[in-house]
CSV table of N, CA and C in Angstrom, one decimal:
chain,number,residue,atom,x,y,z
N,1,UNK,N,0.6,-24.7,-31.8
N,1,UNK,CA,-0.2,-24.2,-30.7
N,1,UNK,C,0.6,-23.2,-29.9
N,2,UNK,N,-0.3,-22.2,-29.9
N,2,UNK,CA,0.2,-20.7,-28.9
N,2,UNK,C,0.2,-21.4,-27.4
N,3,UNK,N,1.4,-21.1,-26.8
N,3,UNK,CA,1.5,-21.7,-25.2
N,3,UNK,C,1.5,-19.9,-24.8
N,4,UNK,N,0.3,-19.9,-23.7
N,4,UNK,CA,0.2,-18.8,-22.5
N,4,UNK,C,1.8,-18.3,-21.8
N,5,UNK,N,2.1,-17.9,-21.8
N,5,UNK,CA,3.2,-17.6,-20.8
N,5,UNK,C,3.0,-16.6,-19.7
N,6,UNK,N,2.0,-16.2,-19.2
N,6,UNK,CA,1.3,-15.1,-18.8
N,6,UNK,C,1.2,-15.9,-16.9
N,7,UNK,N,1.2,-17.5,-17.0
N,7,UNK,CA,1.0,-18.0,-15.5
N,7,UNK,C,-0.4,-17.4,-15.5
N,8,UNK,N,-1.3,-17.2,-16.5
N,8,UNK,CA,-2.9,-17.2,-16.1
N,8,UNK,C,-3.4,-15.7,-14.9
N,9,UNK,N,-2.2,-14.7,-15.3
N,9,UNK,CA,-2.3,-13.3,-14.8
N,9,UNK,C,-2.6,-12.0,-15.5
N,10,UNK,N,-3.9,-11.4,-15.4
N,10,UNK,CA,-3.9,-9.8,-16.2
N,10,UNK,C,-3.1,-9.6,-16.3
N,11,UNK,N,-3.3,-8.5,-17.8
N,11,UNK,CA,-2.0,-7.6,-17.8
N,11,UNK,C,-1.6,-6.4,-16.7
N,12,UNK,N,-2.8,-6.4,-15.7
N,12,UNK,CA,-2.5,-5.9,-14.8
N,12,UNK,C,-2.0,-6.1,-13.8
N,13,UNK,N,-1.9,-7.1,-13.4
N,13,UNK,CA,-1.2,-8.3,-12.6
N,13,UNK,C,0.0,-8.4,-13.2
N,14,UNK,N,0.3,-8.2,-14.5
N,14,UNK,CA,1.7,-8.7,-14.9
N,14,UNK,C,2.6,-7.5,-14.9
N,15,UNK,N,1.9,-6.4,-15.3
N,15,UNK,CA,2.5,-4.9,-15.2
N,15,UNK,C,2.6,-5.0,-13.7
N,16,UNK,N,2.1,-5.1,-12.5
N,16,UNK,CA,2.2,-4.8,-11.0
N,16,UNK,C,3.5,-5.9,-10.7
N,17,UNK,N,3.9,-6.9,-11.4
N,17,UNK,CA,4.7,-8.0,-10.6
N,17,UNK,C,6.4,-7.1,-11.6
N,18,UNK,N,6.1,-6.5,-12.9
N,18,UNK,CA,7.3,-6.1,-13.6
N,18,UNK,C,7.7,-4.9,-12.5
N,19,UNK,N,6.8,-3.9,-12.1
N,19,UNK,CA,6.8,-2.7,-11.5
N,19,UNK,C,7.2,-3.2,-10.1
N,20,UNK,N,6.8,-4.2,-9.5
N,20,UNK,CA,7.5,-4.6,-7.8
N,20,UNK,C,9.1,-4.9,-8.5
N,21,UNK,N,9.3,-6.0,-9.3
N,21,UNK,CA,10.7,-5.8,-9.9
N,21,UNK,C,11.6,-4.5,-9.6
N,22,UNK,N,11.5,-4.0,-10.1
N,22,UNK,CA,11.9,-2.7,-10.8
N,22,UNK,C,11.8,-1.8,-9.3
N,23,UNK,N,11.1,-2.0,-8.3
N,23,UNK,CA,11.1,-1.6,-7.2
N,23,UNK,C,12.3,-1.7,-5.9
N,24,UNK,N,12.2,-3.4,-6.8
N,24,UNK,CA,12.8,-3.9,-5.6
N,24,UNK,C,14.7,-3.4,-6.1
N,25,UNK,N,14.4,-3.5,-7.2
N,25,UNK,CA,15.9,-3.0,-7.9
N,25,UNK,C,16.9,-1.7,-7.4
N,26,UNK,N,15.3,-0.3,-7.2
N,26,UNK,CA,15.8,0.8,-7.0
N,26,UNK,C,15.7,0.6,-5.3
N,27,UNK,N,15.0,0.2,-4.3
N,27,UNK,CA,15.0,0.0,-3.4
N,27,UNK,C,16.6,-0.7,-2.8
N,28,UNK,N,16.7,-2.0,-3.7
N,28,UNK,CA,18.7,-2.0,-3.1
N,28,UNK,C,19.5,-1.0,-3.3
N,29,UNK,N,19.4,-0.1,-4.0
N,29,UNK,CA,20.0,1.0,-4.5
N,29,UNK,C,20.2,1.8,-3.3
N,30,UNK,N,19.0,1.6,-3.1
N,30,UNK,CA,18.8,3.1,-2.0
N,30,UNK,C,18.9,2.9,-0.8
N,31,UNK,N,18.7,1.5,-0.7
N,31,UNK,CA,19.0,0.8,0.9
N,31,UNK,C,17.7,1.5,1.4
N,32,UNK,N,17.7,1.7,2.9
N,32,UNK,CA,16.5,2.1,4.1
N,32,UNK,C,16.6,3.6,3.7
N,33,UNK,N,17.0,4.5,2.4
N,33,UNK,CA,16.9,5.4,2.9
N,33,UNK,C,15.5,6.1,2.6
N,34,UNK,N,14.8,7.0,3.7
N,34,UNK,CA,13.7,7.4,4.0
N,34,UNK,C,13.3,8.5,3.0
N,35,UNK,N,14.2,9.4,2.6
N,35,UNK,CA,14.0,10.5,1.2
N,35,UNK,C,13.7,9.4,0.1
N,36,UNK,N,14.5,8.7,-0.2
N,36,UNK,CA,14.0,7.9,-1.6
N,36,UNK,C,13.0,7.3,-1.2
N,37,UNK,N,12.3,6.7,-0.2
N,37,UNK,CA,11.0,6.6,0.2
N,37,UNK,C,10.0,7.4,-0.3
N,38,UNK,N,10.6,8.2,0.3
N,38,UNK,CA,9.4,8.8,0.6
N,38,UNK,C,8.7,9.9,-1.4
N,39,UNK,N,9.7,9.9,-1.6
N,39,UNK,CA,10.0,10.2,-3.1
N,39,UNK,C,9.3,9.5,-4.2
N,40,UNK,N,9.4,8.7,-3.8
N,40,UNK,CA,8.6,7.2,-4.5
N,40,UNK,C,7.2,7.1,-4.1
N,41,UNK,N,6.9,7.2,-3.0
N,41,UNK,CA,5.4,7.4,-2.5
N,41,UNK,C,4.8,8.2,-2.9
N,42,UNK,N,5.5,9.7,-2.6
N,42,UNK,CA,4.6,11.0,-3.3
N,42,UNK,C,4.2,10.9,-4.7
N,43,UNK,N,5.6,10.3,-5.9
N,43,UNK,CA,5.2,10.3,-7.3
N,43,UNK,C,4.1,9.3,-7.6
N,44,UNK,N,4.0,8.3,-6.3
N,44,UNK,CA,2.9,7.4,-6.6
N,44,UNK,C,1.3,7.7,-6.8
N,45,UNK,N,1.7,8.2,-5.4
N,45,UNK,CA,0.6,9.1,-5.1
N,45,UNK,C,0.1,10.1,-6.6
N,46,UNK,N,0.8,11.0,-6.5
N,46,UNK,CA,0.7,12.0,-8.2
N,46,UNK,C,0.5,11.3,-9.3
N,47,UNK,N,0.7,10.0,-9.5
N,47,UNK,CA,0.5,9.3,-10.7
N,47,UNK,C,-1.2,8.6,-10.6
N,48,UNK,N,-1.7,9.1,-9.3
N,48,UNK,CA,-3.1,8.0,-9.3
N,48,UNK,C,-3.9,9.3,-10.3
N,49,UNK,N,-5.5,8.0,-10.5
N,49,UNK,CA,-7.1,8.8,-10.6
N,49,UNK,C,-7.0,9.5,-9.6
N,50,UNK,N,-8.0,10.9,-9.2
N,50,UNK,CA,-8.3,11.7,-8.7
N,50,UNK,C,-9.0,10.9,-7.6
N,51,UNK,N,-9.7,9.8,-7.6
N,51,UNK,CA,-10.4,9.0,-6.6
N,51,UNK,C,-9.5,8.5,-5.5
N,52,UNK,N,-8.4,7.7,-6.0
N,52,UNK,CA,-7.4,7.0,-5.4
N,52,UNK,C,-6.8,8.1,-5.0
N,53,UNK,N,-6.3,8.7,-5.2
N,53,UNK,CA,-5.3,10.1,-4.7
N,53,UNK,C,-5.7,10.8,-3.4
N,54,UNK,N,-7.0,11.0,-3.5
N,54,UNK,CA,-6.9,11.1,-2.1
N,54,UNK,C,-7.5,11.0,-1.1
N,55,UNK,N,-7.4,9.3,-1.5
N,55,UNK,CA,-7.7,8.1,-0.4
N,55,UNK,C,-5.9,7.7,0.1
N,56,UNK,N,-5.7,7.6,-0.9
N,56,UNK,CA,-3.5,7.7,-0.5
N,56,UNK,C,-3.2,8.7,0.2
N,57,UNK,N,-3.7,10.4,-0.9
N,57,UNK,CA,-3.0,11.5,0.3
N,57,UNK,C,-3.7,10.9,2.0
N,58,UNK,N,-4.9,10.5,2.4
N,58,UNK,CA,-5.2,10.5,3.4
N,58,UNK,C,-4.6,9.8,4.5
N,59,UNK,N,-4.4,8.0,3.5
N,59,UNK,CA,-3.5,7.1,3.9
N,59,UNK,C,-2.1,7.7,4.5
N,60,UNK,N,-1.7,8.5,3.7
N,60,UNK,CA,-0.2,9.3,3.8
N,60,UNK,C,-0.1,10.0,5.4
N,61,UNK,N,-1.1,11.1,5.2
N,61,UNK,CA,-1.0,11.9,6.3
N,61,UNK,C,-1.2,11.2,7.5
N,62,UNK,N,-2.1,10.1,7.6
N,62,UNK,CA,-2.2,9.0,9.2
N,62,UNK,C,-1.1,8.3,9.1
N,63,UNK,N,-0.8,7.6,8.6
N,63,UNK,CA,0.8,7.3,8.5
N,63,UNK,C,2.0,8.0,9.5
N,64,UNK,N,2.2,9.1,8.5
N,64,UNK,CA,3.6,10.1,8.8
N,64,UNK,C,3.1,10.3,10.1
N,65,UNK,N,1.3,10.9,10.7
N,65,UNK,CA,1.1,11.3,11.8
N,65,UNK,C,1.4,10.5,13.2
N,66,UNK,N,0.7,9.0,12.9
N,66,UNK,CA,0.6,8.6,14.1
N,66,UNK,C,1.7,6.8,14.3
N,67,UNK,N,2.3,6.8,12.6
N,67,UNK,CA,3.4,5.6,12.5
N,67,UNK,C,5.0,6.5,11.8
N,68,UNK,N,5.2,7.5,12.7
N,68,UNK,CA,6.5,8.0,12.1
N,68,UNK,C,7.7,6.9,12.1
N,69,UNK,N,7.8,5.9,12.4
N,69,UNK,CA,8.5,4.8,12.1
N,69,UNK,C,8.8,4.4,11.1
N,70,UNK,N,7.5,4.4,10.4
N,70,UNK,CA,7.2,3.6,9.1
N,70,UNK,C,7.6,3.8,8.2
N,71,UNK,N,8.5,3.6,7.2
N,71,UNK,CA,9.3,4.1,6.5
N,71,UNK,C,8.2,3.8,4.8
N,72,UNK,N,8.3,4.9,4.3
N,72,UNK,CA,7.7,5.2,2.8
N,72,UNK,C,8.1,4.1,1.8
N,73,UNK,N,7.1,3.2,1.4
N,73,UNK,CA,8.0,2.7,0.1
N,73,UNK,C,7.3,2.0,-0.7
N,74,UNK,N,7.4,1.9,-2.3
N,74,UNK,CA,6.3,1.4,-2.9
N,74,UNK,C,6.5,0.3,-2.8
N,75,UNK,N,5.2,-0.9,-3.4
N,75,UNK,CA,4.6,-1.7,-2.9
N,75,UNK,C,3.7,-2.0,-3.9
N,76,UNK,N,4.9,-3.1,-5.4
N,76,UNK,CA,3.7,-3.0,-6.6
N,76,UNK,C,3.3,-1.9,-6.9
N,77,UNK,N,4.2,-0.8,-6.8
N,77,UNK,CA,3.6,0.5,-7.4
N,77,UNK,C,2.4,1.3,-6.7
N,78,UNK,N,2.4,0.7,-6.1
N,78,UNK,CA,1.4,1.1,-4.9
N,78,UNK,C,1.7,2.4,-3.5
N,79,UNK,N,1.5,3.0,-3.1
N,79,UNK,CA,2.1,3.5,-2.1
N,79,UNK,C,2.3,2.5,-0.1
N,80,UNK,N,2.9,2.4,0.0
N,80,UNK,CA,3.1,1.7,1.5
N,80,UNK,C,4.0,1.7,2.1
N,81,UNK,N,4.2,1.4,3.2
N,81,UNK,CA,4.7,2.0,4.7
N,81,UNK,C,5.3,1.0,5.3
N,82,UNK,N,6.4,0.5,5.4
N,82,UNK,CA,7.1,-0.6,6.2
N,82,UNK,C,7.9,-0.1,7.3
N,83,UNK,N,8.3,-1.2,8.2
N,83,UNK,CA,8.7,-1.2,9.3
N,83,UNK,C,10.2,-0.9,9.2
N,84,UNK,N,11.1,-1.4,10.4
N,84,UNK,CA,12.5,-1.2,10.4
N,84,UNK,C,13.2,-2.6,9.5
N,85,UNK,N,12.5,-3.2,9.3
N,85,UNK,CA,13.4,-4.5,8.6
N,85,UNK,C,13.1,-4.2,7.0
N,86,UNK,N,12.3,-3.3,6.7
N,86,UNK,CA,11.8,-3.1,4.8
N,86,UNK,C,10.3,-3.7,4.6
N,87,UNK,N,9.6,-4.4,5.7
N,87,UNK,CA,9.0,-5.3,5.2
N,87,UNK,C,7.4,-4.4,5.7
N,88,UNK,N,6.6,-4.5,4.5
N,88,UNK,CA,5.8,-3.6,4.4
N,88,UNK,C,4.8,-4.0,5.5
N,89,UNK,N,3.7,-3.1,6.4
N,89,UNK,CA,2.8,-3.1,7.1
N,89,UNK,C,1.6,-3.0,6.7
N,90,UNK,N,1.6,-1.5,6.0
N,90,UNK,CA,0.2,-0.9,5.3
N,90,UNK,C,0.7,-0.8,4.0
N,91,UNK,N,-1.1,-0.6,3.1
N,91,UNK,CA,-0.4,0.1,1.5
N,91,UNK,C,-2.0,0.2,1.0
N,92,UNK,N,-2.1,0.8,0.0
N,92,UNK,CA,-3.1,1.2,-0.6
N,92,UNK,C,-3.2,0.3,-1.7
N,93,UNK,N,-4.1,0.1,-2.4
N,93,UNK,CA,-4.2,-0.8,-3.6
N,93,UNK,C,-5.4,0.3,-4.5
N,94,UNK,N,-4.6,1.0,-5.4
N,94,UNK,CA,-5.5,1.7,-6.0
N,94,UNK,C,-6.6,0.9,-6.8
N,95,UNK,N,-8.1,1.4,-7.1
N,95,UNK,CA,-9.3,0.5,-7.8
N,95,UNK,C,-8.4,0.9,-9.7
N,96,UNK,N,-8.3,2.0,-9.8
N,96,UNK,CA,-8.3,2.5,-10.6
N,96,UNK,C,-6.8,1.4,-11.4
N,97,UNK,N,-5.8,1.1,-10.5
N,97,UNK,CA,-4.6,-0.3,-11.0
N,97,UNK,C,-5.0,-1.0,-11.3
N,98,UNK,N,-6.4,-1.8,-10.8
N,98,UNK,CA,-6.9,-3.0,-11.1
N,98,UNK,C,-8.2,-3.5,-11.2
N,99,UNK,N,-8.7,-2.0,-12.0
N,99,UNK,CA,-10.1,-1.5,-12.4
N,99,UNK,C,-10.7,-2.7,-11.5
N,100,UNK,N,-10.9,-2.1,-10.3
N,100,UNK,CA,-12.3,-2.7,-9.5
N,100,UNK,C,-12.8,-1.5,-8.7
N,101,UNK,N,-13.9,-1.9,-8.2
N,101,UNK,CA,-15.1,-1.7,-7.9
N,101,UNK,C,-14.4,-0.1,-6.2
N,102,UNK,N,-13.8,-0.7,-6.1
N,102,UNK,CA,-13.0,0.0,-4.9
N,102,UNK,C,-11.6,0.4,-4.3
N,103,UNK,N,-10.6,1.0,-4.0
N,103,UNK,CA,-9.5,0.7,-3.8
N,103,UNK,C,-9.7,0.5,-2.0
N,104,UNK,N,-8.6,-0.3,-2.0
N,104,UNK,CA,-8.3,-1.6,-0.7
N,104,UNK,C,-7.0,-0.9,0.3
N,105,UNK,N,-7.6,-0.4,1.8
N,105,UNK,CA,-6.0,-0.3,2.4
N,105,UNK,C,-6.2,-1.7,3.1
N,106,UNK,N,-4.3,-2.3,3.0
N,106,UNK,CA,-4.5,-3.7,3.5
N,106,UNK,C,-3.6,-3.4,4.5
N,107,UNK,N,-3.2,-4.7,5.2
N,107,UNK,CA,-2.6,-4.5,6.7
N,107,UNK,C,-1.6,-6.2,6.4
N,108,UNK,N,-0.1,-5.8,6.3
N,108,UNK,CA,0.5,-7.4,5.9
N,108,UNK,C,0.2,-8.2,7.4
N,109,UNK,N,1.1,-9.4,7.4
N,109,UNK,CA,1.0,-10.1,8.8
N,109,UNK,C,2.0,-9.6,9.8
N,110,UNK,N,2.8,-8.2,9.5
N,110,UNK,CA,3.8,-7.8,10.5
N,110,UNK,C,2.8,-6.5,11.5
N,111,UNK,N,1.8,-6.4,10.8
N,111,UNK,CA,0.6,-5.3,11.3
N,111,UNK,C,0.1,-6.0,12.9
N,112,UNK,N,0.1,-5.5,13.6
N,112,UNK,CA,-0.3,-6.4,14.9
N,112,UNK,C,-2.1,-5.9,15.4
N,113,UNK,N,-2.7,-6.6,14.2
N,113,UNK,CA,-3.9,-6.5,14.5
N,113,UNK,C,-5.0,-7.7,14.9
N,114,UNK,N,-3.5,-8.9,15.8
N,114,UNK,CA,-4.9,-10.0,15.9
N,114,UNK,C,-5.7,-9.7,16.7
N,115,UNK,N,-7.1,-10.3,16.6
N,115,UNK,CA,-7.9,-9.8,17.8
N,115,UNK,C,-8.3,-11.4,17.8
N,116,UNK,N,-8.7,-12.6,18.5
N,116,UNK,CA,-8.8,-13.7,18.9
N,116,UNK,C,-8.3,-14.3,17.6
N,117,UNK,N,-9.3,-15.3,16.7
N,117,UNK,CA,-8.9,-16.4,16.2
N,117,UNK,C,-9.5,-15.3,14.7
N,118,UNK,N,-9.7,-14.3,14.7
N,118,UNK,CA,-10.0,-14.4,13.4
N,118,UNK,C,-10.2,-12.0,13.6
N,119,UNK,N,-10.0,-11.6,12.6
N,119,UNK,CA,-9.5,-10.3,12.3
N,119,UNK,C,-9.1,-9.6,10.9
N,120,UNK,N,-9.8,-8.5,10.6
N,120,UNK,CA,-9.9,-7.9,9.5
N,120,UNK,C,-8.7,-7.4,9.2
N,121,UNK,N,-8.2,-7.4,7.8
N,121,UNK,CA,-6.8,-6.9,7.5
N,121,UNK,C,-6.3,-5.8,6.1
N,122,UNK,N,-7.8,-6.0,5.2
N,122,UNK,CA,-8.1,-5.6,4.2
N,122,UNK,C,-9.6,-4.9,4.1
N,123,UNK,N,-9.4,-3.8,3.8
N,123,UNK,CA,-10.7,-2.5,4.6
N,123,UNK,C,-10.6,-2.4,2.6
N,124,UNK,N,-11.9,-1.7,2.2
N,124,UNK,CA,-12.6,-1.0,0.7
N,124,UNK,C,-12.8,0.3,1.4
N,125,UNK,N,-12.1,1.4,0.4
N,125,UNK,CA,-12.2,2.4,0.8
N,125,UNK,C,-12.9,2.9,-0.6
N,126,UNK,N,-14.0,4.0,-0.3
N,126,UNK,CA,-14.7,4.5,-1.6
N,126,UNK,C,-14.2,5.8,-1.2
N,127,UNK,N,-14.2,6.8,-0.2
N,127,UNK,CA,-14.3,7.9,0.0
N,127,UNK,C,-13.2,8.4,1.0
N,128,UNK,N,-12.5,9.2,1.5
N,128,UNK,CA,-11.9,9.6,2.2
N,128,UNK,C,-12.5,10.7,3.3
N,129,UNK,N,-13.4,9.9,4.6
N,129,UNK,CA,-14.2,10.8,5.1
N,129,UNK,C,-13.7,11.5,6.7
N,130,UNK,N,-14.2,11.7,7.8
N,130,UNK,CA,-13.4,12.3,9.1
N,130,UNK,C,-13.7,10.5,10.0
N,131,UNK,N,-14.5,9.7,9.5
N,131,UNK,CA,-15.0,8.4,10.0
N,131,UNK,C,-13.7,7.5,9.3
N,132,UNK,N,-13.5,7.6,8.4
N,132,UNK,CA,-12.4,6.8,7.9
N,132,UNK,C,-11.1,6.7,8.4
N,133,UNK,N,-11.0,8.3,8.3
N,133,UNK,CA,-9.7,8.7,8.5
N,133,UNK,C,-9.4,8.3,10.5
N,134,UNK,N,-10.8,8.7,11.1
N,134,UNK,CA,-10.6,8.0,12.7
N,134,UNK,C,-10.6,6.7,12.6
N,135,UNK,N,-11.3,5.7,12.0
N,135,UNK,CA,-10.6,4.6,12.1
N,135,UNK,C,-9.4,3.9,11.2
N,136,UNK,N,-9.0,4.7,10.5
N,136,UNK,CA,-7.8,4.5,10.0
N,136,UNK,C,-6.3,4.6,10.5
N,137,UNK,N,-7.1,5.6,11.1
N,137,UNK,CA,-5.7,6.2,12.1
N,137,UNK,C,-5.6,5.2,14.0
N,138,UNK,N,-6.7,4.6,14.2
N,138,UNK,CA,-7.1,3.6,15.1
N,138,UNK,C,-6.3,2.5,14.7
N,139,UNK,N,-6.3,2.0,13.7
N,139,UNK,CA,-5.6,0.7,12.7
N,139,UNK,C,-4.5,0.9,12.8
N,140,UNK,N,-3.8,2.0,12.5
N,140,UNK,CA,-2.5,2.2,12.3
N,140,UNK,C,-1.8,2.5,13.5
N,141,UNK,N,-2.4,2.9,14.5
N,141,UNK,CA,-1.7,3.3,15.9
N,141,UNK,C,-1.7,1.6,16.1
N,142,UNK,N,-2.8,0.5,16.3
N,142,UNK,CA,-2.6,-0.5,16.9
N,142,UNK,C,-1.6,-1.4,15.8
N,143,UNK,N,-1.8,-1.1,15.0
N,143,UNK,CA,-0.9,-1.9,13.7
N,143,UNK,C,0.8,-2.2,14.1
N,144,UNK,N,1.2,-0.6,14.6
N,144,UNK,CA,2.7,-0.4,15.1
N,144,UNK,C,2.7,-0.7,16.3
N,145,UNK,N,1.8,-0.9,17.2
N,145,UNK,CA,1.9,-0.9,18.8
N,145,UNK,C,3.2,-2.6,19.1
Protein backbone atom coordinates (compact mmCIF):
# COMPACT_ATOMS: atom_id res chain seq x y z
CA UNK A 1 0.00 0.00 0.00
CA UNK A 2 1.20 3.53 -1.34
CA UNK A 3 1.32 5.80 1.91
CA UNK A 4 0.51 9.79 0.96
CA UNK A 5 3.28 11.74 2.21
CA UNK A 6 2.02 14.98 0.82
CA UNK A 7 0.11 15.73 4.70
CA UNK A 8 -3.16 15.98 2.32
CA UNK A 9 -1.56 19.35 0.50
CA UNK A 10 -1.69 20.37 -3.47
CA UNK A 11 1.14 20.41 -5.28
CA UNK A 12 0.61 23.84 -5.00
CA UNK A 13 0.61 24.11 -1.51
CA UNK A 14 3.62 21.89 -1.42
CA UNK A 15 5.68 23.96 -4.02
CA UNK A 16 4.61 27.31 -1.80
CA UNK A 17 5.76 25.54 1.67
CA UNK A 18 9.37 24.23 -0.49
CA UNK A 19 9.63 28.02 -1.84
CA UNK A 20 8.97 29.74 1.90
CA UNK A 21 11.90 27.21 2.72
CA UNK A 22 14.20 28.37 0.38
CA UNK A 23 13.14 31.92 1.39
CA UNK A 24 13.60 31.75 4.64
CA UNK A 25 17.27 30.28 3.82
CA UNK A 26 18.22 33.35 1.55
CA UNK A 27 16.46 35.72 3.86
CA UNK A 28 19.17 34.62 6.90
CA UNK A 29 21.61 35.23 4.47
CA UNK A 30 20.72 38.52 3.89
CA UNK A 31 19.60 39.45 7.34
CA UNK A 32 17.11 42.92 7.28
CA UNK A 33 18.73 43.90 4.33
CA UNK A 34 16.22 46.14 2.39
CA UNK A 35 18.02 45.80 -1.48
CA UNK A 36 17.72 42.02 -1.17
CA UNK A 37 14.19 42.78 -0.26
CA UNK A 38 13.32 44.48 -2.23
CA UNK A 39 15.11 42.36 -5.16
CA UNK A 40 13.05 39.54 -4.36
CA UNK A 41 9.81 41.36 -4.57
CA UNK A 42 10.41 42.96 -7.92
CA UNK A 43 11.51 39.28 -9.46
CA UNK A 44 8.27 38.16 -7.82
CA UNK A 45 6.38 40.55 -9.04
CA UNK A 46 8.07 39.90 -12.91
CA UNK A 47 7.52 36.26 -12.49
CA UNK A 48 3.51 36.66 -12.10
CA UNK A 49 0.29 36.31 -14.94
CA UNK A 50 -0.32 39.67 -16.34
CA UNK A 51 -3.56 39.74 -13.95
CA UNK A 52 -1.64 39.41 -10.72
CA UNK A 53 1.21 41.67 -11.77
CA UNK A 54 -0.45 44.49 -11.59
CA UNK A 55 -2.50 44.00 -8.78
CA UNK A 56 1.25 43.50 -6.86
CA UNK A 57 2.80 46.42 -9.01
CA UNK A 58 -0.25 48.33 -7.34
CA UNK A 59 0.18 46.63 -4.00
CA UNK A 60 3.98 47.70 -4.40
CA UNK A 61 3.61 51.33 -5.16
CA UNK A 62 0.98 51.98 -1.77
CA UNK A 63 3.29 50.21 0.18
CA UNK A 64 6.73 52.06 -0.65
CA UNK A 65 4.21 55.20 -0.72
CA UNK A 66 2.43 55.42 2.44
CA UNK A 67 4.40 52.26 4.69
CA UNK A 68 8.14 53.23 3.88
CA UNK A 69 8.95 51.26 6.95
CA UNK A 70 7.97 48.16 5.58
CA UNK A 71 10.52 46.29 4.52
CA UNK A 72 10.19 44.13 1.00
CA UNK A 73 10.16 40.44 1.30
CA UNK A 74 8.81 37.40 -0.07
CA UNK A 75 6.21 35.49 1.58
CA UNK A 76 5.73 31.88 -0.01
CA UNK A 77 6.85 33.30 -3.06
CA UNK A 78 4.59 35.78 -2.89
CA UNK A 79 5.44 39.45 -2.71
CA UNK A 80 5.09 41.12 1.04
CA UNK A 81 5.99 43.77 3.29
CA UNK A 82 7.05 43.30 6.86
CA UNK A 83 7.76 45.31 9.73
CA UNK A 84 11.01 45.98 11.81
CA UNK A 85 11.17 42.60 13.51
CA UNK A 86 10.94 40.42 9.70
CA UNK A 87 7.47 39.59 10.50
CA UNK A 88 5.27 40.06 7.59
CA UNK A 89 2.10 42.68 7.67
CA UNK A 90 0.72 42.64 4.02
CA UNK A 91 1.23 40.29 0.92
CA UNK A 92 -0.48 39.47 -2.10
CA UNK A 93 -1.56 35.89 -2.82
CA UNK A 94 -1.41 35.53 -6.51
CA UNK A 95 -4.99 33.60 -8.08
CA UNK A 96 -2.85 32.52 -10.74
CA UNK A 97 -0.24 30.38 -7.62
CA UNK A 98 -3.29 28.73 -6.58
CA UNK A 99 -5.47 28.72 -9.61
CA UNK A 100 -8.45 30.38 -7.89
CA UNK A 101 -11.08 32.46 -8.76
CA UNK A 102 -9.19 35.72 -7.43
CA UNK A 103 -5.94 36.88 -6.05
CA UNK A 104 -6.12 37.89 -2.05
CA UNK A 105 -4.25 41.00 -0.37
CA UNK A 106 -4.10 39.73 3.24
CA UNK A 107 -3.28 41.70 6.44
CA UNK A 108 -1.15 39.19 9.23
CA UNK A 109 -2.16 39.77 13.03
CA UNK A 110 0.89 42.46 13.43
CA UNK A 111 -1.49 44.75 10.87
CA UNK A 112 -3.38 46.97 13.37
CA UNK A 113 -6.66 46.75 11.83
CA UNK A 114 -8.96 45.73 14.90
CA UNK A 115 -12.06 47.46 14.68
CA UNK A 116 -14.37 46.02 17.83
CA UNK A 117 -14.84 42.27 18.12
CA UNK A 118 -14.63 41.31 14.67
CA UNK A 119 -12.62 42.97 11.27
CA UNK A 120 -11.71 42.20 7.75
CA UNK A 121 -8.08 41.09 7.07
CA UNK A 122 -8.19 39.37 3.70
CA UNK A 123 -9.72 41.62 0.69
CA UNK A 124 -10.20 39.53 -3.38
CA UNK A 125 -8.78 41.62 -5.58
CA UNK A 126 -9.93 41.12 -9.46
CA UNK A 127 -8.80 44.42 -10.83
CA UNK A 128 -6.50 47.14 -9.90
CA UNK A 129 -8.75 50.29 -9.95
CA UNK A 130 -8.31 54.36 -8.40
CA UNK A 131 -11.29 52.71 -5.66
CA UNK A 132 -8.96 49.96 -4.74
CA UNK A 133 -5.98 51.53 -4.79
CA UNK A 134 -7.79 54.40 -2.19
CA UNK A 135 -8.81 51.88 -0.08
CA UNK A 136 -5.83 50.00 -0.13
CA UNK A 137 -3.74 52.67 0.67
CA UNK A 138 -6.48 53.48 3.74
CA UNK A 139 -5.58 49.81 4.98
CA UNK A 140 -2.08 50.21 4.85
CA UNK A 141 -1.72 53.71 6.45
CA UNK A 142 -4.01 52.21 9.36
CA UNK A 143 -2.20 48.82 9.23
CA UNK A 144 1.30 50.68 10.26
CA UNK A 145 -0.35 53.34 12.51
Amino acid sequence: MATDTSGGLSKEERDAVKQRAKELREQEKAGKNRAAGDKAVLEAIAEMEPADKSLAEGLYKVVTAVAPDLVPKTYYGMPGFANAEGKIVVFIQAAAKFKTRYATIGFEDRANLDDGDLWPIGFAVRNWTPAVEAKLTELVRKAVS
